[in-house]
Amino acid sequence: MSTVRWNIAVSSEVDQSVRMFITAQGGGRKGDLSRFIEEAVRAYLFERAVEQAKASAADLDEAELNDLIGRP
């Protein structure tokens, strides 16, 4: 997997909290902050996709939902 560089700015409070969290988890080595950010972004995107799917399916009845997901 190729990587790209991001230049981001966060408050000093967030920086300190994240670094303390990573250290408490046994991290603090090179690349740990990047891995933390990537995992957090993936989790955020997944949660938004789930929320969007739930909102899109909110008006469907059980039969329509089962038909949509291919369940008999």
Backbone as JSON Lines, residues from 0, in Angstrom:
{"i":0,"aa":"M","n":[0.85,-1.17,0.0],"ca":[0.0,0.0,0.0],"c":[0.89,1.23,0.0]}
{"i":1,"aa":"S","n":[0.64,2.14,-0.9],"ca":[1.41,3.37,-0.92],"c":[0.84,4.35,0.1]}
{"i":2,"aa":"T","n":[1.66,5.26,0.53],"ca":[1.22,6.25,1.51],"c":[1.42,7.64,0.95]}
{"i":3,"aa":"V","n":[0.68,8.57,1.52],"ca":[0.83,9.98,1.2],"c":[1.04,10.73,2.51]}
{"i":4,"aa":"R","n":[1.6,11.89,2.41],"ca":[1.83,12.71,3.61],"c":[0.7,13.71,3.77]}
{"i":5,"aa":"W","n":[0.27,13.86,5.0],"ca":[-0.71,14.89,5.36],"c":[-0.01,15.87,6.3]}
{"i":6,"aa":"N","n":[-0.27,17.12,6.1],"ca":[0.15,18.13,7.07],"c":[-1.12,18.59,7.75]}
{"i":7,"aa":"I","n":[-1.23,18.33,9.04],"ca":[-2.44,18.68,9.77],"c":[-2.09,19.57,10.95]}
{"i":8,"aa":"A","n":[-3.09,20.28,11.43],"ca":[-2.92,21.11,12.62],"c":[-4.02,20.75,13.61]}
{"i":9,"aa":"V","n":[-3.64,20.5,14.83],"ca":[-4.59,20.22,15.91],"c":[-4.19,21.08,17.11]}
{"i":10,"aa":"S","n":[-5.12,21.21,18.03],"ca":[-4.81,21.98,19.24],"c":[-3.75,21.25,20.05]}
{"i":11,"aa":"S","n":[-3.07,21.99,20.88],"ca":[-2.04,21.37,21.73],"c":[-2.67,20.38,22.7]}
{"i":12,"aa":"E","n":[-3.92,20.62,23.11],"ca":[-4.6,19.69,24.01],"c":[-4.84,18.35,23.33]}
{"i":13,"aa":"V","n":[-5.29,18.38,22.07],"ca":[-5.52,17.14,21.33],"c":[-4.19,16.42,21.1]}
{"i":14,"aa":"D","n":[-3.17,17.17,20.73],"ca":[-1.85,16.57,20.52],"c":[-1.37,15.85,21.77]}
{"i":15,"aa":"Q","n":[-1.45,16.51,22.9],"ca":[-0.99,15.92,24.15],"c":[-1.83,14.69,24.52]}
{"i":16,"aa":"S","n":[-3.15,14.79,24.36],"ca":[-4.02,13.66,24.69],"c":[-3.73,12.45,23.83]}
{"i":17,"aa":"V","n":[-3.56,12.67,22.52],"ca":[-3.29,11.56,21.61],"c":[-1.94,10.93,21.93]}
{"i":18,"aa":"R","n":[-0.94,11.74,22.12],"ca":[0.39,11.2,22.41],"c":[0.42,10.44,23.74]}
{"i":19,"aa":"M","n":[-0.3,10.94,24.74],"ca":[-0.38,10.23,26.02],"c":[-1.12,8.9,25.85]}
{"i":20,"aa":"F","n":[-2.19,8.91,25.05],"ca":[-2.94,7.69,24.8],"c":[-2.07,6.65,24.1]}
{"i":21,"aa":"I","n":[-1.36,7.07,23.06],"ca":[-0.49,6.16,22.31],"c":[0.58,5.58,23.24]}
{"i":22,"aa":"T","n":[1.17,6.43,24.06],"ca":[2.2,5.97,24.99],"c":[1.62,4.98,26.0]}
{"i":23,"aa":"A","n":[0.43,5.26,26.5],"ca":[-0.21,4.37,27.48],"c":[-0.54,3.01,26.87]}
{"i":24,"aa":"Q","n":[-0.73,2.98,25.55],"ca":[-1.02,1.72,24.87],"c":[0.25,0.96,24.51]}
{"i":25,"aa":"G","n":[1.38,1.46,24.97],"ca":[2.65,0.79,24.7],"c":[3.32,1.29,23.44]}
{"i":26,"aa":"G","n":[2.81,2.4,22.91],"ca":[3.37,2.93,21.67],"c":[4.35,4.05,21.94]}
{"i":27,"aa":"G","n":[4.49,4.89,20.96],"ca":[5.41,6.0,21.05],"c":[6.58,5.84,20.11]}
{"i":28,"aa":"R","n":[6.55,4.76,19.34],"ca":[7.61,4.54,18.37],"c":[7.27,5.23,17.05]}
{"i":29,"aa":"K","n":[8.25,5.28,16.18],"ca":[8.08,5.9,14.87],"c":[6.92,5.23,14.13]}
{"i":30,"aa":"G","n":[6.02,6.04,13.6],"ca":[4.9,5.53,12.83],"c":[3.63,5.31,13.64]}
{"i":31,"aa":"D","n":[3.73,5.31,14.97],"ca":[2.55,5.05,15.8],"c":[1.49,6.13,15.64]}
{"i":32,"aa":"L","n":[1.91,7.39,15.54],"ca":[0.93,8.47,15.36],"c":[0.23,8.33,14.02]}
{"i":33,"aa":"S","n":[0.96,8.0,12.97],"ca":[0.35,7.8,11.65],"c":[-0.64,6.64,11.68]}
{"i":34,"aa":"R","n":[-0.27,5.55,12.33],"ca":[-1.19,4.4,12.43],"c":[-2.44,4.77,13.22]}
{"i":35,"aa":"F","n":[-2.26,5.53,14.29],"ca":[-3.4,5.97,15.1],"c":[-4.36,6.82,14.26]}
{"i":36,"aa":"I","n":[-3.81,7.78,13.52],"ca":[-4.64,8.66,12.7],"c":[-5.35,7.86,11.62]}
{"i":37,"aa":"E","n":[-4.65,6.95,10.96],"ca":[-5.28,6.16,9.9],"c":[-6.42,5.32,10.47]}
{"i":38,"aa":"E","n":[-6.2,4.69,11.61],"ca":[-7.25,3.88,12.24],"c":[-8.44,4.75,12.63]}
{"i":39,"aa":"A","n":[-8.18,5.93,13.17],"ca":[-9.25,6.84,13.57],"c":[-10.06,7.31,12.37]}
{"i":40,"aa":"V","n":[-9.39,7.63,11.28],"ca":[-10.08,8.09,10.07],"c":[-10.92,6.96,9.49]}
{"i":41,"aa":"R","n":[-10.37,5.75,9.44],"ca":[-11.13,4.6,8.94],"c":[-12.38,4.37,9.79]}
{"i":42,"aa":"A","n":[-12.24,4.43,11.11],"ca":[-13.38,4.23,12.01],"c":[-14.42,5.32,11.8]}
{"i":43,"aa":"Y","n":[-13.98,6.56,11.64],"ca":[-14.89,7.67,11.42],"c":[-15.66,7.48,10.12]}
{"i":44,"aa":"L","n":[-14.97,7.13,9.05],"ca":[-15.63,6.92,7.76],"c":[-16.61,5.76,7.81]}
{"i":45,"aa":"F","n":[-16.24,4.68,8.51],"ca":[-17.14,3.54,8.66],"c":[-18.4,3.94,9.42]}
{"i":46,"aa":"E","n":[-18.24,4.67,10.52],"ca":[-19.4,5.11,11.3],"c":[-20.32,6.0,10.47]}
{"i":47,"aa":"R","n":[-19.75,6.89,9.68],"ca":[-20.59,7.76,8.83],"c":[-21.33,6.93,7.79]}
{"i":48,"aa":"A","n":[-20.67,5.92,7.21],"ca":[-21.32,5.06,6.22],"c":[-22.46,4.28,6.85]}
{"i":49,"aa":"V","n":[-22.26,3.79,8.07],"ca":[-23.32,3.06,8.78],"c":[-24.5,3.99,9.05]}
{"i":50,"aa":"E","n":[-24.22,5.19,9.53],"ca":[-25.29,6.16,9.8],"c":[-26.06,6.48,8.52]}
{"i":51,"aa":"Q","n":[-25.35,6.65,7.42],"ca":[-26.0,6.96,6.15],"c":[-26.86,5.79,5.69]}
{"i":52,"aa":"A","n":[-26.37,4.57,5.83],"ca":[-27.14,3.39,5.44],"c":[-28.39,3.27,6.3]}
{"i":53,"aa":"K","n":[-28.26,3.5,7.6],"ca":[-29.42,3.43,8.48],"c":[-30.45,4.49,8.12]}
{"i":54,"aa":"A","n":[-29.99,5.69,7.82],"ca":[-30.91,6.77,7.45],"c":[-31.61,6.45,6.13]}
{"i":55,"aa":"S","n":[-30.88,5.87,5.19],"ca":[-31.47,5.52,3.9],"c":[-32.5,4.41,4.03]}
{"i":56,"aa":"A","n":[-32.3,3.53,5.0],"ca":[-33.2,2.39,5.18],"c":[-34.3,2.65,6.2]}
{"i":57,"aa":"A","n":[-34.31,3.81,6.8],"ca":[-35.25,4.1,7.88],"c":[-36.71,4.02,7.43]}
{"i":58,"aa":"D","n":[-36.98,4.35,6.19],"ca":[-38.36,4.37,5.7],"c":[-38.79,3.04,5.09]}
{"i":59,"aa":"L","n":[-37.92,2.05,5.09],"ca":[-38.25,0.76,4.49],"c":[-38.9,-0.14,5.53]}
{"i":60,"aa":"D","n":[-39.9,-0.91,5.08],"ca":[-40.45,-1.91,5.99],"c":[-39.57,-3.16,5.94]}
{"i":61,"aa":"E","n":[-39.88,-4.14,6.77],"ca":[-39.03,-5.32,6.89],"c":[-38.9,-6.07,5.57]}
{"i":62,"aa":"A","n":[-39.99,-6.22,4.84],"ca":[-39.95,-6.94,3.57],"c":[-39.07,-6.22,2.55]}
{"i":63,"aa":"E","n":[-39.2,-4.9,2.47],"ca":[-38.38,-4.12,1.54],"c":[-36.9,-4.21,1.91]}
{"i":64,"aa":"L","n":[-36.62,-4.15,3.19],"ca":[-35.24,-4.24,3.65],"c":[-34.64,-5.61,3.35]}
{"i":65,"aa":"N","n":[-35.41,-6.67,3.61],"ca":[-34.93,-8.02,3.3],"c":[-34.7,-8.19,1.81]}
{"i":66,"aa":"D","n":[-35.58,-7.63,0.99],"ca":[-35.42,-7.7,-0.46],"c":[-34.15,-6.95,-0.89]}
{"i":67,"aa":"L","n":[-33.91,-5.81,-0.27],"ca":[-32.74,-5.0,-0.6],"c":[-31.44,-5.73,-0.3]}
{"i":68,"aa":"I","n":[-31.39,-6.45,0.81],"ca":[-30.15,-7.14,1.18],"c":[-30.1,-8.57,0.67]}
{"i":69,"aa":"G","n":[-31.14,-8.99,-0.05],"ca":[-31.14,-10.31,-0.66],"c":[-31.51,-11.43,0.28]}
{"i":70,"aa":"R","n":[-32.19,-11.1,1.34],"ca":[-32.61,-12.12,2.3],"c":[-34.03,-12.57,1.94]}
{"i":71,"aa":"P","n":[-34.25,-13.89,1.9],"ca":[-35.6,-14.39,1.54],"c":[-36.64,-14.12,2.62]}
